[in-house]
Coordinates of C-alpha atoms and ligand atoms in Angstrom, one line a residue:
M213 CA 0.0 0.0 0.0
K214 CA 1.4 3.4 -0.9
N215 CA 1.1 6.6 1.1
T216 CA -0.3 8.9 -1.5
K217 CA -0.8 12.0 0.6
A218 CA 1.2 13.3 3.6
H219 CA -1.6 13.0 6.1
E220 CA -0.9 12.8 9.8
E221 CA -4.0 11.0 11.0
S222 CA -3.4 8.3 8.6
S223 CA 0.2 7.5 8.9
C224 CA -0.1 4.6 11.3
S225 CA -1.2 2.1 8.9
V226 CA 0.3 3.5 5.8
D227 CA 3.4 1.7 6.7
L228 CA 1.8 -1.7 7.1
I229 CA 4.1 -4.2 5.9
K230 CA 1.9 -6.8 4.2
E231 CA 2.0 -10.1 5.9
K232 CA 0.9 -13.2 4.1
I233 CA -0.6 -16.1 5.8
T234 CA 2.0 -18.6 4.9
N235 CA 2.5 -20.3 8.1
Q236 CA -0.8 -21.2 9.7
E237 CA 0.9 -23.6 12.2
N238 CA 2.0 -20.5 13.9
E239 CA -1.4 -19.9 15.2
E240 CA -3.6 -21.7 17.7
I241 CA -7.3 -21.2 18.0
S242 CA -9.2 -21.2 21.2
R243 CA -12.9 -20.8 21.1
N244 CA -15.6 -20.9 23.7
D245 CA -17.8 -23.1 21.7
L246 CA -16.8 -25.7 19.1
P247 CA -18.9 -27.0 16.3
S248 CA -21.7 -29.3 17.4
D249 CA -21.4 -33.1 17.3
E250 CA -23.8 -33.1 14.4
S251 CA -21.6 -30.9 12.2
S252 CA -18.5 -32.9 13.3
S253 CA -20.0 -36.2 12.3
Q254 CA -21.0 -34.7 9.0
N255 CA -17.5 -33.6 8.4
D256 CA -16.3 -37.0 9.4
L257 CA -18.5 -38.5 6.7
L258 CA -16.9 -36.1 4.2
G259 CA -13.6 -37.5 5.3
K260 CA -12.6 -34.1 6.8
D261 CA -11.0 -33.2 10.0
S262 CA -13.9 -32.4 12.3
L263 CA -12.5 -29.2 13.7
S264 CA -10.8 -27.8 10.7
P265 CA -12.6 -28.5 7.5
S266 CA -10.3 -28.1 4.6
G267 CA -11.0 -25.6 1.8
F268 CA -13.8 -23.1 1.8
E269 CA -16.5 -25.4 0.5
S270 CA -17.7 -26.5 3.9
F271 CA -18.8 -23.0 4.8
G272 CA -21.8 -23.2 2.5
F273 CA -20.6 -20.3 0.3
S274 CA -22.1 -19.6 -3.0
K275 CA -20.5 -20.8 -6.2
E276 CA -19.6 -17.2 -7.1
L277 CA -17.8 -16.6 -3.9
L278 CA -15.9 -19.9 -4.0
K279 CA -14.8 -18.9 -7.5
T280 CA -13.6 -15.5 -6.3
I281 CA -11.7 -17.1 -3.4
E282 CA -10.1 -19.6 -5.8
G283 CA -9.1 -16.7 -8.0
K284 CA -7.4 -15.0 -5.1
G285 CA -5.3 -18.1 -4.7
Y286 CA -6.5 -19.0 -1.2
K287 CA -6.2 -22.7 -0.7
E288 CA -7.2 -23.1 3.0
P289 CA -9.1 -20.9 5.4
S290 CA -6.7 -19.5 8.0
P291 CA -7.4 -20.4 11.6
I292 CA -9.5 -17.3 12.3
Q293 CA -11.5 -18.0 9.2
K294 CA -12.1 -21.6 10.2
A295 CA -13.4 -20.4 13.6
A296 CA -15.3 -17.2 12.7
I297 CA -16.9 -17.9 9.3
P298 CA -19.4 -20.6 10.6
E299 CA -20.5 -18.4 13.4
L300 CA -20.9 -15.3 11.2
M301 CA -22.8 -17.3 8.6
L302 CA -25.3 -18.1 11.4
G303 CA -25.6 -14.5 12.2
R304 CA -24.0 -14.7 15.7
D305 CA -22.3 -11.9 17.4
L306 CA -18.6 -12.5 17.7
V307 CA -15.6 -11.1 19.5
G308 CA -12.2 -12.1 18.1
Q309 CA -8.8 -11.4 19.3
A310 CA -6.5 -11.4 16.3
Q311 CA -3.8 -9.3 14.8
T312 CA -3.4 -8.0 11.3
G313 CA -2.1 -10.6 9.0
T314 CA -4.2 -13.4 10.3
G315 CA -6.8 -13.1 7.5
K316 CA -9.3 -11.5 9.8
T317 CA -10.7 -9.2 7.1
A318 CA -11.8 -12.2 5.0
A319 CA -13.0 -13.9 8.2
F320 CA -15.8 -11.3 8.4
A321 CA -16.1 -10.0 4.9
L322 CA -16.8 -13.3 3.2
P323 CA -19.7 -14.4 5.4
L324 CA -21.2 -10.9 5.6
L325 CA -21.1 -10.7 1.8
E326 CA -23.0 -13.9 1.6
R327 CA -25.6 -12.8 4.0
L328 CA -26.4 -9.5 2.2
K329 CA -30.1 -9.3 1.2
K330 CA -30.5 -8.5 -2.5
E331 CA -33.8 -6.6 -2.1
N332 CA -32.4 -4.1 0.4
H333 CA -31.1 -0.9 -1.1
N334 CA -29.9 0.8 2.1
P335 CA -26.5 0.0 3.6
Q336 CA -26.6 -3.4 5.4
V337 CA -23.1 -3.6 6.9
L338 CA -21.1 -0.9 8.6
V339 CA -17.4 -1.5 9.3
L340 CA -15.7 1.0 11.6
T341 CA -11.9 1.3 11.4
P342 CA -9.6 3.5 13.4
T343 CA -7.8 5.0 10.4
R344 CA -8.6 5.9 6.8
E345 CA -5.9 3.6 5.5
L346 CA -7.5 0.6 7.1
A347 CA -10.9 1.8 5.9
M348 CA -9.6 1.9 2.3
Q349 CA -7.9 -1.5 2.7
V350 CA -11.0 -3.2 4.2
A351 CA -13.2 -1.6 1.5
E352 CA -10.8 -2.9 -1.1
S353 CA -11.0 -6.4 0.3
F354 CA -14.8 -6.3 0.2
R355 CA -14.7 -5.1 -3.4
A356 CA -12.3 -7.9 -4.3
Y357 CA -14.3 -10.6 -2.5
G358 CA -17.6 -9.2 -3.8
A359 CA -16.4 -9.3 -7.4
G360 CA -18.7 -12.2 -8.2
H361 CA -21.8 -10.8 -6.5
S362 CA -23.9 -8.9 -9.0
H363 CA -24.3 -5.1 -8.3
F364 CA -22.4 -5.3 -5.0
K365 CA -21.3 -1.9 -3.8
V366 CA -19.0 -0.9 -1.0
L367 CA -18.0 2.6 0.0
A368 CA -15.2 3.9 2.2
V369 CA -16.0 7.1 4.1
Y370 CA -13.3 8.9 6.0
G371 CA -12.3 12.4 7.0
G372 CA -10.2 14.5 4.7
A373 CA -12.0 13.1 1.6
D374 CA -14.6 15.0 -0.3
F375 CA -17.9 15.0 1.5
R376 CA -20.0 15.7 -1.5
S377 CA -18.8 12.7 -3.6
Q378 CA -19.4 10.4 -0.6
I379 CA -23.0 11.8 -0.3
N380 CA -23.6 11.1 -4.0
A381 CA -22.3 7.6 -3.7
L382 CA -24.5 7.0 -0.7
K383 CA -27.5 8.3 -2.7
R384 CA -26.7 5.9 -5.5
G385 CA -26.9 3.1 -3.0
V386 CA -24.3 1.0 -1.2
D387 CA -24.4 -2.4 0.5
V388 CA -21.4 -2.1 2.8
I389 CA -19.9 1.1 4.3
V390 CA -16.4 1.1 5.8
G391 CA -15.4 4.2 7.6
T392 CA -13.7 6.0 10.4
P393 CA -16.0 6.9 13.3
G394 CA -15.8 10.7 12.8
R395 CA -16.9 10.8 9.2
V396 CA -19.5 8.1 9.8
M397 CA -21.0 10.2 12.6
D398 CA -21.0 13.2 10.3
H399 CA -23.0 11.3 7.7
M400 CA -25.4 9.9 10.3
R401 CA -26.0 13.4 11.8
Q402 CA -26.7 14.8 8.4
K403 CA -28.9 11.9 7.6
T404 CA -26.9 11.2 4.5
L405 CA -26.3 7.7 5.8
N406 CA -29.5 5.7 6.3
T407 CA -29.0 3.3 9.2
S408 CA -32.4 1.7 9.1
G409 CA -31.4 -1.3 7.1
L410 CA -28.1 -1.9 8.9
S411 CA -28.0 -5.5 10.0
C412 CA -24.4 -5.8 11.0
L413 CA -21.7 -3.6 12.6
V414 CA -18.1 -4.6 12.6
L415 CA -15.6 -2.9 14.9
D416 CA -12.2 -3.5 13.4
E417 CA -9.1 -3.0 15.5
A418 CA -11.2 -1.9 18.4
D419 CA -8.2 -1.4 20.7
E420 CA -6.7 1.0 18.2
M421 CA -10.0 3.0 18.3
L422 CA -9.7 3.1 22.0
R423 CA -6.1 4.3 21.9
M424 CA -7.1 7.0 19.4
G425 CA -9.9 8.2 21.6
F426 CA -12.8 7.1 19.4
I427 CA -14.6 4.9 21.9
D428 CA -17.2 7.5 22.8
D429 CA -17.9 8.0 19.1
V430 CA -18.2 4.3 18.6
E431 CA -20.7 4.1 21.5
W432 CA -22.7 7.0 20.0
I433 CA -22.9 5.2 16.7
L434 CA -23.9 2.0 18.4
S435 CA -26.7 3.8 20.1
Q436 CA -28.1 5.0 16.8
L437 CA -28.3 1.5 15.2
P438 CA -31.3 -0.7 15.0
T439 CA -31.6 -2.9 18.0
E440 CA -31.7 -6.1 16.0
R441 CA -28.3 -6.3 14.5
Q442 CA -25.3 -8.5 14.4
L443 CA -22.1 -7.1 16.2
V444 CA -18.6 -8.2 15.4
L445 CA -15.6 -6.9 17.3
F446 CA -12.0 -7.6 16.4
S447 CA -9.1 -6.4 18.5
A448 CA -5.4 -7.3 18.6
T449 CA -5.4 -6.8 22.4
M450 CA -8.2 -7.0 24.9
P451 CA -7.9 -4.1 27.3
S452 CA -10.6 -3.8 30.0
E453 CA -12.5 -1.1 28.1
I454 CA -12.8 -3.3 25.1
R455 CA -14.0 -6.2 27.3
R456 CA -16.6 -3.8 28.9
L457 CA -17.8 -2.7 25.5
S458 CA -18.2 -6.2 24.2
K459 CA -20.0 -7.3 27.4
R460 CA -22.3 -4.3 27.2
Y461 CA -23.3 -4.5 23.5
L462 CA -22.6 -8.0 22.2
N463 CA -25.3 -10.6 22.6
D464 CA -23.9 -14.0 23.7
P465 CA -21.0 -13.7 21.3
A466 CA -18.8 -16.5 20.0
E467 CA -15.3 -15.8 21.4
I468 CA -12.3 -16.5 19.3
T469 CA -8.7 -16.0 20.2
I470 CA -6.0 -16.5 17.6
K471 CA -2.8 -17.1 19.6
S472 CA 0.0 -16.3 17.2
K473 CA 3.7 -16.3 17.5
A474 CA 3.4 -12.5 17.6
Q475 CA 1.5 -12.9 20.9
D476 CA 4.1 -15.1 22.4
A477 CA 6.5 -12.4 21.6
R478 CA 4.9 -10.4 24.4
L479 CA 6.9 -12.4 26.9
I480 CA 10.0 -10.9 25.4
K481 CA 11.3 -7.5 26.6
Q482 CA 11.5 -5.5 23.4
R483 CA 13.4 -2.2 23.0
F484 CA 14.7 -0.1 20.2
I485 CA 17.6 2.3 19.8
I486 CA 17.5 5.0 17.2
I487 CA 20.9 5.1 15.6
K488 CA 22.6 6.1 12.3
N489 CA 24.1 3.2 10.4
S490 CA 27.6 4.5 10.9
Y491 CA 27.4 4.2 14.7
K492 CA 25.8 0.7 14.8
L493 CA 29.0 -1.3 15.4
E494 CA 30.0 0.9 18.4
A495 CA 26.5 0.7 19.7
L496 CA 26.4 -3.0 19.3
K497 CA 29.5 -3.5 21.4
R498 CA 28.0 -1.3 24.1
V499 CA 24.7 -3.2 24.1
L500 CA 26.5 -6.6 24.4
E501 CA 28.4 -5.1 27.4
A502 CA 25.4 -3.7 29.1
I503 CA 22.9 -6.5 28.6
N504 CA 24.2 -9.4 30.6
D505 CA 23.5 -12.4 28.6
E506 CA 24.7 -15.9 27.9
G507 CA 23.6 -16.6 24.4
V508 CA 23.1 -13.8 21.8
I509 CA 22.0 -13.8 18.2
I510 CA 22.7 -10.8 16.1
F511 CA 20.5 -10.5 13.0
V512 CA 21.8 -8.7 10.0
R513 CA 20.5 -8.3 6.5
T514 CA 23.4 -9.5 4.3
K515 CA 26.2 -12.0 4.2
V516 CA 28.7 -9.2 4.0
I517 CA 27.4 -7.6 7.1
T518 CA 27.6 -10.9 9.0
L519 CA 31.3 -10.9 8.4
T520 CA 31.9 -7.2 9.2
V521 CA 30.0 -7.6 12.5
A522 CA 31.7 -10.8 13.4
E523 CA 35.2 -9.4 12.7
T524 CA 34.6 -6.3 14.7
L525 CA 33.4 -8.3 17.7
E526 CA 36.3 -10.8 17.4
A527 CA 38.7 -7.9 17.5
S528 CA 37.1 -6.8 20.7
G529 CA 37.7 -10.2 22.3
Y530 CA 34.4 -12.0 21.7
E531 CA 34.1 -15.5 20.5
V532 CA 31.7 -15.2 17.5
A533 CA 30.3 -17.6 14.9
V534 CA 28.6 -16.7 11.7
L535 CA 25.6 -18.3 10.0
N536 CA 24.8 -17.2 6.5
G537 CA 23.8 -18.7 3.2
D538 CA 27.4 -19.5 2.3
I539 CA 27.9 -21.8 5.3
P540 CA 27.4 -25.5 4.4
Q541 CA 24.8 -27.4 6.2
N542 CA 27.1 -29.6 8.2
Q543 CA 29.1 -26.6 9.5
R544 CA 25.8 -24.9 10.2
E545 CA 24.8 -27.7 12.5
R546 CA 28.2 -27.8 14.2
T547 CA 27.9 -24.0 14.9
I548 CA 24.4 -24.4 16.4
E549 CA 25.7 -27.2 18.6
R550 CA 28.5 -25.0 19.8
L551 CA 26.1 -22.3 20.6
R552 CA 23.8 -24.7 22.4
K553 CA 26.7 -26.0 24.5
G554 CA 28.0 -22.6 25.3
S555 CA 31.3 -22.9 23.6
I556 CA 30.4 -19.9 21.6
N557 CA 28.2 -17.1 23.0
I558 CA 27.4 -15.0 20.0
L559 CA 26.0 -15.8 16.6
V560 CA 25.8 -13.4 13.8
A561 CA 23.1 -14.5 11.3
T562 CA 21.0 -13.6 8.3
D563 CA 17.3 -14.3 8.5
V564 CA 17.3 -17.2 6.1
A565 CA 20.2 -19.0 7.7
A566 CA 18.7 -18.8 11.2
R567 CA 15.3 -20.0 10.1
G568 CA 13.8 -22.4 12.7
L569 CA 16.9 -22.2 15.0
D570 CA 15.9 -23.4 18.4
V571 CA 18.5 -22.9 21.1
E572 CA 17.3 -22.6 24.7
R573 CA 20.1 -20.5 26.1
I574 CA 19.5 -17.5 23.8
G575 CA 18.8 -14.6 26.2
L576 CA 19.2 -11.7 23.8
V577 CA 18.4 -11.0 20.2
V578 CA 19.9 -8.0 18.6
N579 CA 18.2 -6.8 15.4
Y580 CA 21.3 -5.1 14.1
D581 CA 19.5 -4.3 10.8
M582 CA 15.8 -3.8 10.5
P583 CA 14.0 -7.0 9.5
F584 CA 12.4 -7.0 6.0
D585 CA 8.9 -7.3 7.4
S586 CA 7.1 -7.8 10.7
E587 CA 6.9 -11.6 10.2
A588 CA 10.7 -11.7 10.1
Y589 CA 10.8 -9.6 13.3
V590 CA 8.5 -12.0 15.1
H591 CA 10.6 -14.9 13.9
R592 CA 13.8 -13.2 15.0
I593 CA 12.8 -12.3 18.5
G594 CA 11.2 -15.7 18.9
R595 CA 14.7 -17.2 18.9
T596 CA 14.9 -15.9 22.5
G597 CA 12.5 -16.5 25.5
R598 CA 12.4 -20.2 24.6
A599 CA 11.2 -22.9 26.9
G600 CA 9.6 -20.4 29.2
R601 CA 12.8 -18.4 29.8
N602 CA 13.0 -14.7 29.8
G603 CA 14.3 -13.1 26.7
E604 CA 15.3 -9.6 25.5
A605 CA 15.3 -8.1 22.1
V606 CA 17.0 -4.9 21.0
L607 CA 16.2 -3.4 17.6
F608 CA 18.5 -0.9 15.9
V609 CA 16.4 1.6 13.9
N610 CA 18.0 4.2 11.7
P611 CA 16.1 7.5 11.7
R612 CA 14.5 6.9 8.3
E613 CA 13.2 3.5 9.4
R614 CA 11.4 4.9 12.4
H615 CA 8.0 4.7 10.9
F616 CA 8.2 0.9 10.7
L617 CA 8.0 0.8 14.5
G618 CA 4.3 1.3 14.6
T619 CA 3.8 -1.7 12.3
L620 CA 6.0 -3.9 14.4
E621 CA 4.2 -2.8 17.6
R622 CA 0.8 -3.6 16.0
T623 CA 2.0 -7.0 15.0
V624 CA 3.3 -7.9 18.4
G625 CA 0.4 -6.1 20.1
Q626 CA 2.6 -4.2 22.6
P627 CA 4.7 -1.1 22.6
I628 CA 8.4 -1.5 21.9
E629 CA 10.3 0.8 24.2
Q630 CA 13.0 3.2 23.3
M631 CA 16.4 2.8 25.0
D632 CA 19.6 4.8 24.9
I633 CA 22.9 3.5 23.7
P634 CA 24.4 2.2 27.0
N635 CA 26.9 4.7 28.4
N636 CA 30.0 4.0 30.4
A637 CA 28.2 4.1 33.7
S638 CA 25.7 1.4 32.8
I639 CA 28.4 -0.8 31.2
N640 CA 30.6 -0.5 34.3
E641 CA 27.7 -1.3 36.5
N642 CA 27.1 -4.4 34.5
R643 CA 30.7 -5.4 34.6
I644 CA 30.8 -5.1 38.4
N645 CA 27.6 -7.0 38.8
K646 CA 29.0 -9.8 36.6
L647 CA 32.2 -9.9 38.5
Q648 CA 30.4 -10.0 41.8
K649 CA 28.2 -12.8 40.6
R650 CA 31.2 -14.9 39.4
L651 CA 33.0 -14.3 42.6
L652 CA 30.1 -15.3 44.8
E653 CA 29.4 -18.4 42.7
E654 CA 33.0 -19.4 43.0
A655 CA 33.2 -18.7 46.7
K656 CA 30.1 -20.9 47.3
K657 CA 31.6 -23.8 45.4
E658 CA 33.3 -26.5 47.4
R659 CA 36.5 -27.4 45.8
E660 CA 36.5 -31.0 44.7
H661 CA 40.2 -31.6 45.2
D662 CA 41.3 -31.1 48.8
E663 CA 44.9 -31.4 47.7
E664 CA 44.5 -28.4 45.3
T665 CA 42.7 -26.4 48.0
T666 CA 45.6 -27.0 50.5
L667 CA 48.1 -25.9 47.8
L668 CA 46.2 -22.7 47.0
K669 CA 45.8 -21.8 50.7
K670 CA 49.6 -22.3 51.1
L671 CA 50.2 -20.1 48.1
I672 CA 48.1 -17.3 49.6
K673 CA 49.9 -17.5 52.9
Q674 CA 53.3 -17.5 51.3
A675 CA 52.4 -14.5 49.1
G676 CA 51.3 -12.6 52.2
E677 CA 54.4 -13.4 54.1
E678 CA 56.8 -12.8 51.3
L679 CA 55.4 -9.3 50.4
N680 CA 54.2 -8.5 53.9
I681 CA 50.6 -7.8 52.7
N682 CA 47.2 -8.6 54.2
P683 CA 44.7 -11.2 52.8
E684 CA 42.6 -8.4 51.2
Q685 CA 45.6 -7.4 49.1
V686 CA 46.2 -11.0 48.1
A687 CA 42.5 -11.3 47.1
L688 CA 42.7 -8.1 45.0
A689 CA 45.7 -9.5 43.2
A690 CA 43.8 -12.8 42.5
I691 CA 40.8 -10.9 41.2
S692 CA 43.0 -8.8 38.9
L693 CA 44.3 -12.0 37.5
A694 CA 40.8 -13.2 36.9
I695 CA 39.8 -10.0 35.1
G696 CA 42.7 -10.3 32.8
S697 CA 44.6 -7.6 31.0
N698 CA 41.6 -5.4 30.2
P699 CA 40.7 -2.7 32.7
L700 CA 37.7 -3.4 34.8
L701 CA 36.0 -0.1 34.0
V702 CA 35.5 1.5 30.6
K703 CA 36.5 5.1 30.4
E704 CA 36.1 5.5 26.6
D705 CA 35.1 8.8 25.2
E706 CA 31.3 8.9 25.2
N707 CA 30.6 12.3 23.8
W708 CA 29.4 10.8 20.6
L709 CA 26.5 9.2 22.5
K710 CA 25.2 12.7 23.5
Q711 CA 25.6 13.9 19.9
C712 CA 23.7 10.9 18.7
S713 CA 20.7 11.4 21.0
Q714 CA 20.6 15.2 20.4
N715 CA 20.5 14.6 16.6
H716 CA 17.7 12.2 17.0
R717 CA 15.7 14.5 19.2
R718 CA 16.0 17.1 16.5
E719 CA 14.9 14.6 13.9
D720 CA 12.1 13.5 16.1
R721 CA 10.7 17.0 16.2
S722 CA 10.9 17.7 12.5
S723 CA 9.3 14.4 11.6
S724 CA 6.7 14.2 14.4
R725 CA 4.0 15.8 12.3
R726 CA 4.4 13.2 9.7
R727 CA 4.3 10.3 12.1
N728 CA 1.5 8.6 13.9
D729 CA 1.0 10.5 17.1
R730 CA 1.2 7.3 19.1
N731 CA 4.9 7.3 18.5
S732 CA 5.5 10.8 19.5
N733 CA 6.8 11.9 22.9
P734 CA 4.5 11.3 25.8
P735 CA 3.3 14.3 27.7
E736 CA 5.6 15.8 30.3
N737 CA 5.4 14.6 33.9
N738 CA 2.9 17.1 35.2
M739 CA 0.8 17.1 32.1
E740 CA -1.9 14.9 30.7
R741 CA -2.8 14.4 27.0
F742 CA -6.3 15.1 25.7
R743 CA -7.9 14.6 22.4
V744 CA -10.3 17.1 20.9
G745 CA -12.5 16.7 17.9
V746 CA -11.3 19.5 15.8
G747 CA -8.5 19.3 13.4
H748 CA -7.0 20.5 10.1
R749 CA -10.3 19.8 8.4
D750 CA -11.8 22.6 10.5
R751 CA -8.9 24.8 9.7
V752 CA -8.0 25.1 13.4
K753 CA -4.7 26.6 14.4
P754 CA -2.9 26.1 17.7
G755 CA -3.8 29.7 18.6
N756 CA -7.5 29.0 18.3
L757 CA -7.2 26.1 20.7
V758 CA -5.0 27.9 23.2
G759 CA -7.4 30.9 23.1
A760 CA -10.5 28.9 23.6
I761 CA -9.2 26.7 26.4
A762 CA -7.5 29.5 28.2
N763 CA -10.8 31.4 28.2
E764 CA -12.8 28.6 29.4
T765 CA -10.5 27.2 32.1
G766 CA -8.8 30.4 33.2
L767 CA -5.5 28.6 32.5
K768 CA -2.6 30.9 31.4
G769 CA -1.7 30.3 27.7
K770 CA 1.8 29.2 28.7
M771 CA 0.4 26.5 30.9
I772 CA -1.0 24.8 27.9
G773 CA 1.5 22.3 26.6
R774 CA 2.2 20.7 23.3
I775 CA -0.5 20.8 20.7
Q776 CA -0.5 18.4 17.7
I777 CA -3.1 18.9 15.0
F778 CA -4.3 16.1 12.9
D779 CA -6.9 15.9 10.2
S780 CA -10.0 15.3 12.2
Y781 CA -8.7 15.8 15.7
S782 CA -5.9 17.3 17.8
L783 CA -4.0 16.3 20.9
I784 CA -3.4 18.8 23.6
D785 CA -1.2 18.5 26.8
L786 CA -2.9 20.2 29.8
P787 CA -1.8 20.3 33.4
K788 CA -2.9 17.2 35.4
G789 CA -5.8 17.3 37.7
M790 CA -8.4 19.1 35.6
P791 CA -11.6 19.6 37.7
E792 CA -14.5 17.6 36.5
N793 CA -16.8 20.7 35.9
I794 CA -14.2 22.4 33.7
F795 CA -13.8 19.1 31.8
Q796 CA -17.5 18.9 31.2
D797 CA -17.6 22.6 30.1
L798 CA -14.7 22.0 27.7
K799 CA -16.6 19.1 26.1
R800 CA -19.3 21.5 25.0
L801 CA -17.0 24.3 24.1
K802 CA -17.0 25.2 20.4
V803 CA -13.9 25.9 18.4
M804 CA -14.1 26.7 14.7
N805 CA -17.8 26.0 15.1
R806 CA -17.3 22.4 16.3
E807 CA -17.7 21.0 19.8
L808 CA -14.4 20.1 21.3
Q809 CA -15.7 16.8 22.7
I810 CA -12.6 16.6 24.8
N811 CA -11.5 13.2 26.0
R812 CA -8.6 11.9 28.0
Y813 CA -6.2 10.4 25.4
K814 CA -4.9 6.9 26.5
Ligands
AMP1022 P1 -5.7 -9.5 7.0 O1 -5.3 -10.2 8.3 O2 -7.1 -9.5 6.8 O3 -5.0 -8.2 6.9 O4 -5.1 -10.4 5.8 C1 -3.7 -10.5 5.5 C2 -3.4 -11.1 4.1 O5 -3.8 -12.5 4.0 C3 -4.2 -10.4 3.0 O6 -3.2 -10.0 2.0 C4 -5.2 -11.4 2.5 O7 -5.3 -11.3 1.1 C5 -4.5 -12.7 2.8 N1 -5.4 -13.9 3.1 C6 -6.5 -13.8 3.8 N2 -7.1 -15.0 3.9 C7 -6.2 -15.9 3.3 C8 -6.2 -17.3 3.0 N3 -7.1 -18.1 3.5 N4 -5.1 -17.8 2.3 C9 -4.2 -17.0 1.9 N5 -4.1 -15.7 2.1 C10 -5.1 -15.1 2.7

């Protein structure tokens, strides 16, 4: 998908890296109610696995739809499709926890298309999405899946697009509307969208809508719909507000959870460092020093980089092995065995060479280069945290790649936190901790050979007497021997670290308006972030917002923090602890002729 227009509100899904469902084994289904015995036995008669009918025929789809699906090249329904389609074909409400890339669009679009009533000329299905990109994408999927259905019409409605042409299209008649909440509400208020025939509402990426402050809007839309309707809710994560929403509005829904590798990835502590390519090698050495770990895999993009990285680390005294496409299979196996046994600690690998690698003692994965797509990211970080162990992953992101972070976060369903390149102090702290641990472990051990112990004790005594030094001084000498020739503490010049982070802060600011607001800096400590329902489309300027809010609340203009204006809304940082009555007044306050509808932004 291409970003055709620089448009702030939309940037979060513009960068979606398309994920194909190629590995369905990665996913497990759990469902509160499985198919009845009757349907199972029927499937058995057909010679099919009772829980996972193969192909799409078993759903009872029309010939036209089956042909379209075949034309798309889909051979097997994905796990979410297997679980959701039979329920939706029956008209049941459904709540599904699934990420992008699981085939969830087809999971609802295919059965809803099949259930459309031909004689109805008003919209029958409404899909709400958090962003206009997703709206366009879902509408496109409907269009493609509905290619064999005669006269089928789908329309995407979202802010920033021409209102008039949307009204005209609505007048001509559409079956399915896919839209962002703001614009859908506008059409409902203006009565340009007739909701009387709506029989199904889908909330796609409900958690994203919550994060973007759309939940009140969604509830308003829900309150306007016919009471007899099917409700379908998909969400990558299930925060309590989404659970509340589904409890409140859904009627005995089928519950489906697609547990993907991406979700397992949540057990892994994931962080990123913004860094220019030219500083990566230095930063890598610092990360390895600061994150105390036994087994490490460093992922890079090309064979050449595997060698550069390995050579640099070897020069710094690390034992490193390389895994790339040039390494013959038998050597590859030997390398993995050495890593498993701990005779090497660090592996530098390309994605393809490390496919399927399963070594329990990997505690850290460094994504030295950005993965090609989010599937590769999930695979890479899945090399750690194995067999229930804790794992950590660090991702190097050069400033131009920053916009991919949102996609990765959406895939793994959790934020990836920013970290600084470790400075001397944190490296030294780690070195001391490591030394202490080694010392304590050694001191606790009982020496197996009494003879050796007697000899060593004699040695200590002799050294003390000969040099006239106390046992502490002898212990210090012994520890120095153990440390080796390198100094215990690093004192390297670290000015470049400061320069690095300053540069990135500057780049952050200049690019923040192009990026999704979720990725921007959080509000300062004493401030809280609010979302208001006016944006560029209302031609609002920061001054309008400051003026109106200052007037209403009595706050001095300078106490109003950062303001970010997007197409249909804006984010404003205000001092924490706003009294409830002022909050309520602000909700009704009009700026540029539109109610602020202020909400806390989570
Ligand atoms: P979604 O999770 O809806 O964003 O879908 C992700 C991708 O998977 C889209 O490119 C779909 O075209 C594709 N897809 C959906 N269902 C199937 C299937 N059963 N087999 C193969 N690809 C599919």
